[in-house]
Short mmCIF file of C-alpha atoms and ligand atoms in Angstrom, two decimals:
data_model
loop_
_atom_site.label_atom_id
_atom_site.label_comp_id
_atom_site.label_asym_id
_atom_site.label_seq_id
_atom_site.Cartn_x
_atom_site.Cartn_y
_atom_site.Cartn_z
CA MET V 15 0.00 0.00 0.00
CA THR V 16 1.54 3.31 -1.07
CA ARG V 17 1.61 6.05 1.55
CA GLN V 18 1.92 9.52 0.07
CA LEU V 19 4.64 11.67 1.62
CA LYS V 20 6.57 14.59 0.20
CA LEU V 21 10.11 13.27 0.59
CA ASP V 22 13.02 15.56 1.40
CA GLU V 23 15.80 15.37 -1.21
CA LYS V 24 18.55 16.08 1.33
CA THR V 25 17.41 13.75 4.11
CA VAL V 26 18.92 10.26 4.38
CA LEU V 27 17.85 7.53 6.78
CA VAL V 28 21.00 5.82 8.11
CA THR V 29 20.30 2.44 9.70
CA GLY V 30 23.16 1.44 11.96
CA GLY V 31 24.27 5.08 12.00
CA ALA V 32 25.58 4.73 15.58
CA GLY V 33 27.97 1.96 14.52
CA TYR V 34 31.51 1.98 13.22
CA ILE V 35 31.03 2.57 9.50
CA GLY V 36 27.58 4.17 9.79
CA SER V 37 28.82 6.94 12.08
CA HIS V 38 31.63 7.83 9.67
CA ALA V 39 29.05 7.94 6.86
CA CYS V 40 26.91 10.35 8.91
CA LYS V 41 29.87 12.70 9.27
CA ALA V 42 30.48 12.54 5.51
CA LEU V 43 26.78 13.06 4.76
CA LYS V 44 26.62 16.16 6.92
CA ALA V 45 29.79 17.56 5.30
CA ALA V 46 28.20 16.96 1.87
CA GLY V 47 25.07 18.95 2.80
CA TYR V 48 22.71 16.10 3.71
CA ASN V 49 20.70 15.53 6.92
CA PRO V 50 21.52 12.07 8.29
CA ILE V 51 18.76 10.50 10.43
CA VAL V 52 20.20 7.70 12.57
CA PHE V 53 18.08 4.60 13.16
CA ASP V 54 19.93 2.16 15.43
CA ASN V 55 19.05 -0.43 18.07
CA LEU V 56 22.22 0.36 20.06
CA VAL V 57 22.98 -3.35 20.49
CA TYR V 58 26.46 -2.69 19.10
CA GLY V 59 26.13 1.01 18.25
CA HIS V 60 27.19 3.91 20.48
CA LYS V 61 24.81 6.74 21.31
CA GLU V 62 27.81 9.08 21.60
CA PHE V 63 28.65 8.39 17.93
CA VAL V 64 25.41 10.14 16.88
CA LYS V 65 26.77 13.65 16.32
CA TRP V 66 25.52 14.81 12.96
CA GLY V 67 21.72 14.50 13.07
CA PRO V 68 18.66 13.21 14.93
CA PHE V 69 18.52 9.76 16.50
CA LEU V 70 15.73 7.18 16.70
CA GLU V 71 16.24 3.98 18.66
CA GLY V 72 14.69 0.93 17.05
CA HIS V 73 15.22 -2.54 15.59
CA LEU V 74 14.87 -3.02 11.85
CA GLU V 75 12.08 -5.47 12.42
CA GLU V 76 10.00 -2.89 14.28
CA ARG V 77 8.04 -1.68 11.31
CA ALA V 78 6.12 0.87 13.41
CA LYS V 79 9.41 2.51 14.46
CA LEU V 80 10.58 2.65 10.85
CA ASP V 81 7.24 4.22 9.87
CA GLU V 82 7.67 6.76 12.65
CA ALA V 83 11.17 7.69 11.42
CA ILE V 84 10.02 7.97 7.81
CA ASN V 85 6.89 10.00 8.61
CA LYS V 86 8.79 12.37 10.85
CA TYR V 87 11.82 13.03 8.61
CA ARG V 88 10.65 12.04 5.08
CA PRO V 89 13.98 10.69 3.78
CA SER V 90 14.38 10.31 0.02
CA ALA V 91 17.22 7.80 0.40
CA VAL V 92 18.47 5.15 2.80
CA MET V 93 21.99 4.05 3.72
CA HIS V 94 21.64 0.63 5.28
CA PHE V 95 24.47 -0.38 7.63
CA ALA V 96 22.53 -2.05 10.44
CA ALA V 97 23.64 -5.69 10.60
CA TYR V 98 25.31 -8.19 12.85
CA ALA V 99 28.79 -8.76 11.46
CA LEU V 100 30.71 -11.39 13.41
CA VAL V 101 31.58 -14.20 11.04
CA GLY V 102 32.31 -16.76 13.79
CA GLU V 103 29.11 -15.99 15.69
CA SER V 104 27.10 -16.33 12.48
CA VAL V 105 28.29 -19.94 12.24
CA THR V 106 27.27 -20.82 15.81
CA ASN V 107 24.08 -18.70 15.88
CA PRO V 108 22.81 -18.39 12.27
CA GLY V 109 19.25 -17.55 13.36
CA LYS V 110 20.46 -14.26 14.83
CA TYR V 111 21.97 -13.33 11.44
CA TYR V 112 19.06 -14.39 9.26
CA ARG V 113 16.54 -12.77 11.65
CA ASN V 114 18.26 -9.39 11.74
CA ASN V 115 20.25 -9.12 8.53
CA VAL V 116 17.71 -10.75 6.22
CA SER V 117 14.31 -10.41 7.86
CA GLY V 118 15.12 -6.96 9.22
CA SER V 119 16.36 -5.80 5.83
CA LEU V 120 13.19 -7.11 4.21
CA THR V 121 11.12 -5.01 6.61
CA LEU V 122 13.17 -1.99 5.60
CA LEU V 123 12.71 -2.75 1.89
CA GLU V 124 8.95 -3.07 2.35
CA ALA V 125 8.81 0.24 4.18
CA MET V 126 10.80 1.87 1.35
CA ARG V 127 8.43 0.34 -1.19
CA ASP V 128 5.38 1.61 0.71
CA TYR V 129 6.66 5.18 0.99
CA GLU V 130 8.19 5.16 -2.50
CA ILE V 131 11.72 5.80 -1.24
CA LYS V 132 13.69 4.79 -4.30
CA ARG V 133 17.39 5.14 -3.44
CA LEU V 134 19.35 2.68 -1.31
CA VAL V 135 23.07 2.37 -0.62
CA PHE V 136 23.72 -0.99 1.03
CA SER V 137 26.62 -2.13 3.14
CA SER V 138 27.53 -5.47 1.56
CA SER V 139 30.68 -7.49 2.01
CA CYS V 140 33.47 -9.37 0.30
CA ALA V 141 32.20 -12.24 2.47
CA THR V 142 29.56 -12.78 -0.26
CA TYR V 143 32.29 -14.15 -2.57
CA GLY V 144 33.40 -17.02 -0.35
CA VAL V 145 36.81 -18.49 -1.21
CA PRO V 146 38.14 -16.49 -4.17
CA GLN V 147 39.02 -18.18 -7.43
CA THR V 148 40.91 -15.10 -8.67
CA ILE V 149 42.82 -12.31 -6.88
CA PRO V 150 42.12 -9.42 -6.96
CA ILE V 151 38.42 -10.29 -6.86
CA PRO V 152 36.24 -8.53 -9.46
CA GLU V 153 32.53 -7.84 -8.91
CA ASP V 154 31.46 -10.53 -11.39
CA HIS V 155 33.28 -13.21 -9.40
CA SER V 156 30.98 -16.07 -8.35
CA GLN V 157 29.25 -15.57 -5.00
CA ASN V 158 29.41 -18.67 -2.82
CA PRO V 159 29.60 -17.47 0.79
CA ILE V 160 31.12 -19.88 3.29
CA ASN V 161 29.35 -18.60 6.40
CA PRO V 162 25.84 -17.38 7.37
CA TYR V 163 27.05 -13.77 7.67
CA GLY V 164 28.11 -13.79 4.00
CA SER V 165 24.90 -15.59 3.04
CA SER V 166 22.78 -13.00 4.83
CA LYS V 167 24.47 -10.16 2.90
CA LEU V 168 24.06 -12.04 -0.38
CA MET V 169 20.36 -12.57 0.31
CA MET V 170 19.91 -8.85 0.80
CA GLU V 171 21.63 -8.26 -2.55
CA LYS V 172 19.14 -10.64 -4.16
CA MET V 173 16.16 -9.04 -2.41
CA MET V 174 17.26 -5.61 -3.62
CA SER V 175 17.49 -6.89 -7.21
CA ASP V 176 13.98 -8.28 -6.99
CA PHE V 177 12.59 -5.08 -5.45
CA SER V 178 14.36 -3.14 -8.16
CA ILE V 179 12.57 -5.09 -10.90
CA ALA V 180 9.18 -5.13 -9.17
CA HIS V 181 9.10 -1.71 -7.51
CA GLY V 182 11.66 0.50 -9.24
CA LEU V 183 14.16 0.56 -6.35
CA SER V 184 17.60 1.91 -7.32
CA PHE V 185 20.42 0.51 -5.24
CA LEU V 186 24.17 0.16 -5.02
CA ALA V 187 25.54 -2.73 -2.98
CA LEU V 188 29.01 -1.75 -1.77
CA ARG V 189 31.08 -4.83 -1.04
CA TYR V 190 33.64 -3.80 1.54
CA PHE V 191 36.90 -5.56 2.08
CA ASN V 192 38.44 -5.02 5.56
CA ALA V 193 37.16 -1.76 7.00
CA ALA V 194 39.84 -0.27 9.25
CA GLY V 195 41.16 2.98 10.69
CA ALA V 196 39.14 5.81 12.20
CA ASP V 197 38.02 9.35 11.54
CA PRO V 198 41.20 11.46 11.02
CA ASP V 199 39.83 13.93 13.63
CA ALA V 200 39.24 10.98 16.03
CA GLU V 201 35.60 12.06 16.54
CA VAL V 202 34.40 8.49 15.94
CA GLY V 203 36.19 5.20 15.46
CA GLU V 204 36.15 1.43 15.89
CA LEU V 205 34.80 0.32 19.27
CA HIS V 206 33.41 -3.19 19.10
CA ASP V 207 32.47 -5.20 22.16
CA PRO V 208 33.56 -7.94 21.91
CA GLU V 209 36.44 -6.88 19.66
CA THR V 210 37.50 -9.54 17.17
CA HIS V 211 39.22 -7.46 14.47
CA LEU V 212 42.94 -7.57 13.92
CA ILE V 213 43.99 -3.90 14.00
CA PRO V 214 42.25 -2.85 17.26
CA LEU V 215 43.51 -6.02 18.95
CA VAL V 216 47.07 -5.37 17.77
CA LEU V 217 46.83 -1.80 19.07
CA ASP V 218 45.51 -3.07 22.40
CA ALA V 219 48.49 -5.42 22.72
CA GLY V 220 50.82 -2.47 22.06
CA LEU V 221 48.89 -0.30 24.55
CA LYS V 222 49.07 -3.08 27.17
CA ARG V 223 45.27 -3.30 27.25
CA ARG V 224 45.78 -7.02 26.56
CA PRO V 225 48.85 -9.22 27.07
CA ASN V 226 49.49 -10.04 23.41
CA ILE V 227 48.05 -10.60 19.95
CA THR V 228 47.52 -14.14 18.69
CA VAL V 229 48.28 -14.65 15.01
CA PHE V 230 45.70 -17.11 13.71
CA GLY V 231 47.68 -19.54 11.56
CA THR V 232 51.21 -19.36 10.15
CA ASP V 233 50.94 -22.17 7.60
CA TYR V 234 48.85 -20.51 4.91
CA ASP V 235 50.01 -20.56 1.31
CA THR V 236 51.14 -16.92 1.42
CA PRO V 237 54.69 -15.46 1.40
CA ASP V 238 54.99 -15.31 5.22
CA GLY V 239 52.40 -17.98 6.02
CA THR V 240 49.81 -15.59 7.51
CA CYS V 241 46.48 -14.44 6.01
CA ILE V 242 46.37 -11.52 3.59
CA ARG V 243 43.62 -8.87 3.65
CA ASP V 244 42.78 -5.67 1.79
CA TYR V 245 42.46 -2.99 4.51
CA ILE V 246 40.46 0.06 3.57
CA HIS V 247 40.14 3.28 5.57
CA VAL V 248 36.66 3.80 6.99
CA THR V 249 36.68 7.44 5.83
CA ASP V 250 37.35 6.27 2.27
CA LEU V 251 34.39 3.91 2.66
CA ALA V 252 32.26 6.83 3.87
CA ASP V 253 33.34 8.95 0.89
CA ALA V 254 32.29 6.14 -1.45
CA HIS V 255 28.81 6.12 0.11
CA ILE V 256 28.33 9.80 -0.69
CA LEU V 257 29.46 9.22 -4.27
CA ALA V 258 27.12 6.22 -4.50
CA LEU V 259 24.20 8.33 -3.32
CA LYS V 260 24.99 11.05 -5.83
CA TYR V 261 25.26 8.39 -8.53
CA LEU V 262 21.77 7.15 -7.69
CA GLU V 263 20.48 10.73 -7.80
CA ARG V 264 21.81 11.05 -11.37
CA ASN V 265 20.59 7.73 -12.73
CA SER V 266 18.56 4.78 -11.63
CA LYS V 267 20.97 2.00 -12.61
CA SER V 268 21.52 -0.49 -9.80
CA GLY V 269 24.51 -2.74 -9.18
CA ALA V 270 27.31 -3.92 -6.92
CA LEU V 271 30.74 -2.37 -6.45
CA ASN V 272 33.84 -3.44 -4.53
CA LEU V 273 35.47 -1.18 -1.99
CA GLY V 274 39.07 -2.10 -1.36
CA ASN V 275 42.52 -0.70 -2.02
CA GLY V 276 43.63 -3.59 -4.20
CA ALA V 277 46.68 -4.14 -1.99
CA GLY V 278 47.01 -7.06 0.38
CA TYR V 279 48.83 -7.08 3.73
CA SER V 280 49.58 -10.15 5.81
CA VAL V 281 48.83 -10.36 9.54
CA LYS V 282 52.57 -10.17 10.23
CA GLU V 283 52.91 -7.08 8.03
CA VAL V 284 50.06 -5.37 9.90
CA ILE V 285 51.84 -6.03 13.20
CA THR V 286 55.14 -4.67 11.84
CA VAL V 287 53.48 -1.47 10.60
CA ALA V 288 51.65 -1.08 13.95
CA GLU V 289 54.99 -1.39 15.79
CA LYS V 290 56.36 1.40 13.62
CA VAL V 291 53.33 3.62 14.28
CA MET V 292 53.35 2.96 18.03
CA GLY V 293 57.12 2.96 18.42
CA CYS V 294 57.14 -0.18 20.55
CA LYS V 295 57.42 -3.95 20.29
CA ILE V 296 54.07 -5.75 20.22
CA PRO V 297 53.97 -9.11 22.04
CA VAL V 298 52.91 -11.82 19.57
CA VAL V 299 51.72 -15.40 20.13
CA TYR V 300 51.41 -17.80 17.20
CA GLY V 301 48.23 -19.86 17.26
CA GLU V 302 46.06 -22.14 15.20
CA ARG V 303 44.10 -21.08 12.13
CA ARG V 304 40.70 -19.52 12.83
CA ALA V 305 37.87 -21.49 11.20
CA GLY V 306 36.41 -19.90 8.09
CA ASP V 307 39.33 -17.58 7.25
CA PRO V 308 40.17 -17.53 3.52
CA PRO V 309 43.97 -17.23 3.06
CA ARG V 310 43.82 -14.19 0.83
CA LEU V 311 41.12 -11.56 0.18
CA VAL V 312 42.00 -8.63 -2.05
CA GLY V 313 39.49 -6.67 -4.09
CA ASN V 314 39.57 -5.21 -7.56
CA SER V 315 37.91 -1.78 -7.22
CA VAL V 316 38.73 -0.42 -10.67
CA LYS V 317 35.04 -0.33 -11.61
CA THR V 318 34.21 1.65 -8.46
CA ARG V 319 36.83 4.26 -9.32
CA GLU V 320 35.51 4.52 -12.86
CA ILE V 321 31.80 4.59 -12.11
CA LEU V 322 31.80 6.66 -8.94
CA GLY V 323 35.00 8.67 -9.49
CA TRP V 324 36.14 7.33 -6.12
CA ASN V 325 39.71 8.01 -5.08
CA PRO V 326 40.77 6.68 -1.68
CA ARG V 327 42.49 9.44 0.35
CA PHE V 328 44.03 7.19 3.01
CA ALA V 329 45.11 4.05 1.15
CA ASP V 330 48.40 3.77 2.99
CA LEU V 331 48.34 1.14 5.78
CA GLN V 332 50.50 3.25 8.09
CA THR V 333 47.95 6.09 7.94
CA ILE V 334 45.07 3.66 8.49
CA ILE V 335 46.76 2.29 11.61
CA LEU V 336 47.81 5.74 12.85
CA HIS V 337 44.22 7.02 12.72
CA ALA V 338 42.97 3.88 14.48
CA TYR V 339 45.67 4.39 17.14
CA ASN V 340 44.79 8.06 17.68
CA HIS V 341 41.13 7.24 18.18
CA ARG V 342 41.84 4.31 20.46
CA LYS V 343 44.06 6.40 22.75
CA LYS V 344 41.34 9.05 22.92
CA ALA V 345 38.52 6.52 23.51
CA PHE V 346 40.37 4.90 26.43
CA SER V 347 41.95 8.14 27.72
CA ILE V 348 45.49 6.88 27.24
N1 LIG H 401 43.48 -12.22 12.99
C1 LIG H 401 44.49 -12.72 13.80
N2 LIG H 401 44.36 -12.55 15.14
C2 LIG H 401 43.29 -11.93 15.71
C3 LIG H 401 42.28 -11.42 14.86
C4 LIG H 401 42.41 -11.59 13.50
O1 LIG H 401 45.47 -13.29 13.33
O2 LIG H 401 43.23 -11.84 16.94
C5 LIG H 401 43.61 -12.39 11.54
C6 LIG H 401 42.47 -13.16 10.92
O3 LIG H 401 42.71 -14.54 10.98
C7 LIG H 401 42.45 -12.58 9.50
C8 LIG H 401 42.96 -11.16 9.66
O4 LIG H 401 43.60 -11.12 10.93
O5 LIG H 401 43.34 -13.28 8.72
C9 LIG H 401 41.86 -10.13 9.66
O6 LIG H 401 40.87 -10.54 10.59
P1 LIG H 401 39.66 -9.62 11.02
O7 LIG H 401 38.88 -10.38 12.06
O8 LIG H 401 40.16 -8.27 11.38
O9 LIG H 401 38.83 -9.44 9.70
P2 LIG H 401 38.18 -10.57 8.77
O10 LIG H 401 39.03 -10.59 7.55
O11 LIG H 401 37.98 -11.85 9.44
O12 LIG H 401 36.73 -9.99 8.59
C10 LIG H 401 36.43 -8.95 7.74
C11 LIG H 401 35.20 -8.21 8.23
C12 LIG H 401 33.98 -9.08 8.17
C13 LIG H 401 33.86 -9.64 6.80
C14 LIG H 401 35.11 -10.38 6.46
C15 LIG H 401 35.06 -10.97 5.09
O13 LIG H 401 35.40 -7.78 9.55
O14 LIG H 401 32.84 -8.34 8.48
O15 LIG H 401 36.21 -9.50 6.50
O16 LIG H 401 35.83 -12.12 5.07
F1 LIG H 401 32.84 -10.49 6.71
#
């Protein structure tokens, strides 16, 4: 059922806007002249990260709360970040991932359909590819996720395609590689609880907030035996979201784009660069492989640069780690 509303061209609903990537996107939206409206359940988000627009607390599955947000602020576009994102947990508790990431996203899509909100920028993941057959991975690589998290993101991509055909939705699915770093002004950053990501854990070992960092596996088929990832600065991700939104304003062509730097760094290399940034030795323990970790994930983002005119500003790993370090010291008053 269509509900007539005069939508505001400059207002964007940001689900998960109190989270790591969503909060950086809100800062970028505000700087680009938009009004970001944060919709977040605060399960993993931080109220203090909501700095650039109004806040509404709600779960994606609470359709009445979504209706309230849409009626009050009349967004003409949505940036959809809200999702559970722990790969390991998705294996042990898949229901949590399908309930929130798939069912919740469907509720959002139906609300967008009903209010005729046509533009959607979606936070997808390289986890939708599964184990890569080619490196760097292009967007037309086969998508065979190896965990429920990746499957849940892929299902959303499929739902968006179907809504696009049936209801004229225009979307861009942005498939991130490893989001890292923090706002260069340290206003927001990466604060997960529990923290499972490599860079914040390495920093914590250097800051003596934990005794050491465990390297998961040293027998991979890579030059130094540890896993290789494509780390991308969260501010560069945020920039890409603004460009994606502007792209959708210009034309209604939907699709999927990779967001990575195209350069891979091993776990050992990340630790070495962090030691340089922090000016100290980081205590390292060598452990077993972590289940579900592909040896090498590096993205080909040539198409993203061409189509969106995206140019990462902070591609250098040392800068990525330095910004993460600055925010972490501030967050923990060190
Ligand atoms: N690692 C360690 N020790 C740790 C933590 C991580 O050695 O204590 C290693 C991992 O094994 C991996 C690399 O560091 O090789 C990066 O691990 P992260 O947990 O930081 O990131 P992932 O590559 O596992 O996950 C990221 C995103 C997910 C996304 C996934 C796609 O965080 O949301 O990429 O594979 F789904």
